[in-house]
CSV table of C-alpha atoms in Angstrom, one decimal:
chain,number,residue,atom,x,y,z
B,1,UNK,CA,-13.4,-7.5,-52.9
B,2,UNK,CA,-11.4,-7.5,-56.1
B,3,UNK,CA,-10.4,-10.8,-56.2
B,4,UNK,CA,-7.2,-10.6,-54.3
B,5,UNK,CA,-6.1,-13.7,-52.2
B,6,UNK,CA,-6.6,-12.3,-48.6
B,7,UNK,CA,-2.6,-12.3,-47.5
B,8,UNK,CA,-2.3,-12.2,-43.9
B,9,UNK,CA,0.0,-8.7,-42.7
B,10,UNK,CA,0.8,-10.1,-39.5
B,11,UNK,CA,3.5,-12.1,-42.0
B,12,UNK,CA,5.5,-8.7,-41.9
B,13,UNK,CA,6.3,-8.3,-38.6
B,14,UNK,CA,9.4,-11.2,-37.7
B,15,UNK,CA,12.0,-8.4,-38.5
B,16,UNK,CA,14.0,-8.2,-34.9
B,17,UNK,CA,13.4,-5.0,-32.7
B,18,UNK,CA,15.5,-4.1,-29.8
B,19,UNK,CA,13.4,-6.1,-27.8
B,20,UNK,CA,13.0,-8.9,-30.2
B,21,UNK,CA,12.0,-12.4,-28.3
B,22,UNK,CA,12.2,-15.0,-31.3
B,23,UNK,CA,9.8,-17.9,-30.6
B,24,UNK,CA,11.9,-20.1,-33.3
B,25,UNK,CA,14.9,-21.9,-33.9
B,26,UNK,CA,17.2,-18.7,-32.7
B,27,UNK,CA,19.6,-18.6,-35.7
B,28,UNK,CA,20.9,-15.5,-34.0
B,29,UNK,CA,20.5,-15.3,-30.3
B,30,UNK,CA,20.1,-12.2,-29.1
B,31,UNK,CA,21.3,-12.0,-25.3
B,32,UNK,CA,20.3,-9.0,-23.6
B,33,UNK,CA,23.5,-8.6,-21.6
B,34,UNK,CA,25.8,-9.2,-24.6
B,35,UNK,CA,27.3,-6.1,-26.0
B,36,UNK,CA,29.8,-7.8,-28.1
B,37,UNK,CA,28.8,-10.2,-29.9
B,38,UNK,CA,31.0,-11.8,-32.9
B,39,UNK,CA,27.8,-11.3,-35.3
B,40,UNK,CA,27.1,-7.8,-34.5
B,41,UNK,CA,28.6,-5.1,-36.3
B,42,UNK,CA,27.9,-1.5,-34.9
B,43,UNK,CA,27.6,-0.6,-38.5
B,44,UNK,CA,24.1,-1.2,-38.9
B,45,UNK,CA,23.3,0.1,-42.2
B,46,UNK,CA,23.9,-3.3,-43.9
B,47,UNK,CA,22.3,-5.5,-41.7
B,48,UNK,CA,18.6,-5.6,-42.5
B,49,UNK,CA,17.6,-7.9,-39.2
B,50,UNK,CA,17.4,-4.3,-37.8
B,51,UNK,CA,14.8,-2.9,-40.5
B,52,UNK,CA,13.2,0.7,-39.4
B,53,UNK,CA,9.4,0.5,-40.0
B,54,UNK,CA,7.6,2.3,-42.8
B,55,UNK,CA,5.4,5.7,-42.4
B,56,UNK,CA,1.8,5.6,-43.7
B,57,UNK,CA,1.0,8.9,-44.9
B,58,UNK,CA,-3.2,9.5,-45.5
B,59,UNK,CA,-4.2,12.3,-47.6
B,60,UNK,CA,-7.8,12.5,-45.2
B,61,UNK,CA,-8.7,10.3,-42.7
B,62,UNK,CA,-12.5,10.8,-43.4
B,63,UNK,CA,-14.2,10.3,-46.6
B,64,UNK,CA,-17.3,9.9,-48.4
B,65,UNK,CA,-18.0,6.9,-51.1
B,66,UNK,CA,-16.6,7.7,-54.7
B,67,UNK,CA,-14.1,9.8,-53.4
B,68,UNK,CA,-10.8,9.3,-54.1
B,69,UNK,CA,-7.7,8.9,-51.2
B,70,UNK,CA,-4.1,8.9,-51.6
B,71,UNK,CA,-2.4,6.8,-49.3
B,72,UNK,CA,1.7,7.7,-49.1
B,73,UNK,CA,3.9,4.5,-48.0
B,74,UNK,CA,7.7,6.4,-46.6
B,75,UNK,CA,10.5,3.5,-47.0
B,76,UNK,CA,13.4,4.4,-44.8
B,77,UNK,CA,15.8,1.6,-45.4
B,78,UNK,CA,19.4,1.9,-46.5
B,79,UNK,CA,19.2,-1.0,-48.3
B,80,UNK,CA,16.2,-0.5,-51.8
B,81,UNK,CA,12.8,-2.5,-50.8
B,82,UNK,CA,11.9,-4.8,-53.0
B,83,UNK,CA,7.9,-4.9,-52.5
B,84,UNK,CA,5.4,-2.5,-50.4
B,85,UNK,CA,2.6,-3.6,-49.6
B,86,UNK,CA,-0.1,-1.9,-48.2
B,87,UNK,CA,-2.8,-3.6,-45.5
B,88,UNK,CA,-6.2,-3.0,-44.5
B,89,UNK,CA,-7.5,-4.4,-40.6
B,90,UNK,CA,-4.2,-6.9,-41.2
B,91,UNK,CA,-5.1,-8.4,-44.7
B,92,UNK,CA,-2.9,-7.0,-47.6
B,93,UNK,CA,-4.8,-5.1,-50.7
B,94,UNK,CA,-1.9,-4.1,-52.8
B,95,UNK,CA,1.5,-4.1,-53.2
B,96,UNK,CA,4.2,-2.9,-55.2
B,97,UNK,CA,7.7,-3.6,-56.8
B,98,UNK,CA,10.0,-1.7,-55.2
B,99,UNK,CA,12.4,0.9,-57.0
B,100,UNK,CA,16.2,2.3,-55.8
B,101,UNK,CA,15.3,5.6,-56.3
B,102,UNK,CA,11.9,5.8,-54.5
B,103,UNK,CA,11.3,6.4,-50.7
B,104,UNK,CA,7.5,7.2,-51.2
B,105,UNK,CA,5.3,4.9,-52.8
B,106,UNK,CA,1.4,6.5,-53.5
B,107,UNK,CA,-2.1,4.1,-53.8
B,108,UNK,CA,-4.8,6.0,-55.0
B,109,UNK,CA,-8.1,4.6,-53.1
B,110,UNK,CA,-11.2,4.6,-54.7
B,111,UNK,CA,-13.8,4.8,-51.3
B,112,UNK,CA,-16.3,2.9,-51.2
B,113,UNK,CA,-18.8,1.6,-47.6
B,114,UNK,CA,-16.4,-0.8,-47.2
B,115,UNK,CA,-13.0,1.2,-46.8
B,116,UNK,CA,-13.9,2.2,-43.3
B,117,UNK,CA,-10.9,0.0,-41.2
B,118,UNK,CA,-6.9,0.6,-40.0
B,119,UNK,CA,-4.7,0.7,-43.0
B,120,UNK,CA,-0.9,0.1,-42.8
B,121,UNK,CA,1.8,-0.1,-45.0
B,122,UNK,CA,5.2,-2.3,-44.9
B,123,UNK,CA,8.0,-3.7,-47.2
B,124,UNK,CA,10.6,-6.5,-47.9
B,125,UNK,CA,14.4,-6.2,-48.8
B,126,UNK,CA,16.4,-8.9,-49.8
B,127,UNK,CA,19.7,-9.6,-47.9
B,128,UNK,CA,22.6,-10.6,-49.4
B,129,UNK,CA,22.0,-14.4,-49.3
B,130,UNK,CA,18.8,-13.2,-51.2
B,131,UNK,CA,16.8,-14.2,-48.2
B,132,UNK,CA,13.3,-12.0,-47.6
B,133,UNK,CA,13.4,-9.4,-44.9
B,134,UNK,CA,10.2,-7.8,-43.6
B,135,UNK,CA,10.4,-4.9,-42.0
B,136,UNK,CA,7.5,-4.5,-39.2
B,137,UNK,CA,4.5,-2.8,-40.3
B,138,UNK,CA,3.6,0.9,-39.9
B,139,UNK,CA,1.3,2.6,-37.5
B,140,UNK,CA,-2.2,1.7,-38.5
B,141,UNK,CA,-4.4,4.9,-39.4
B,142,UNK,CA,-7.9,4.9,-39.3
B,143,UNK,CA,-10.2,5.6,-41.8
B,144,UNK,CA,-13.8,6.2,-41.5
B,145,UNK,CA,-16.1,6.2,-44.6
B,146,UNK,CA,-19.0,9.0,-44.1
């Protein structure tokens, strides 16, 4: 409770899957018997609607207050992320600008009774209409304060 206005995480998760089923407008339908469509490329390395997830790394899974946790956020994306952020139990407690040369980004946690709860981690690109792209959120890992 560091003052940080409680962002939602769910707000990470609209990036399209294979099995995507978009409940809005449908700028780009996606027809599950089309295989050629006149907006898809099979070069997929530029187009960030098909974002993998991050990896959420924990140095421990258990700890005891005081102790300090490193928390490892792995961005696999051919296209640099512009902001990680990392979540706790869906509400986001940091995040980060993101850099070209990095793939790993580190938080350092300082436990305390409170950090017990499922921590993920995510990030956003920007395409090249310079329109946000979330990529969907990592696994969540669990971890349980002693």
């Amino acid at each position: 409770a560091s003052g940080i206005s409680p962002t939602q995480c769910d707000y990470l998760c609209p990036c399209p899957t294979g099995s995507a089923s978009s409940s809005g407008g449908g700028e780009e339908p996606t027809h599950t018997g089309a295989t050629n469509s006149p907006t898809d490329t099979s070069d997929t390395s530029f187009f960030p609607s098909v974002l993998p997830a991050s990896t959420l790394y924990l140095s421990q899974t258990s700890a005891q207050p005081g102790d300090s946790m490193l928390l490892q956020c792995s961005v696999f994306s051919r296209v640099p992320a512009t902001r990680i952020i990392f979540c706790k139990d869906g509400d986001e407690i940091l995040s980060q600008t993101g850099s070209e040369e990095k793939v790993t980004y580190n938080y350092d946690h300082e436990v305390s009774r409170g950090s017990t709860g499922n921590y993920a981690c995510g990030y956003e690109i920007k395409d090249s209409d310079n329109r946000i792209n979330r990529c969907q959120l990592s696994p969540a890992q669990l971890i349980s304060v002693t």
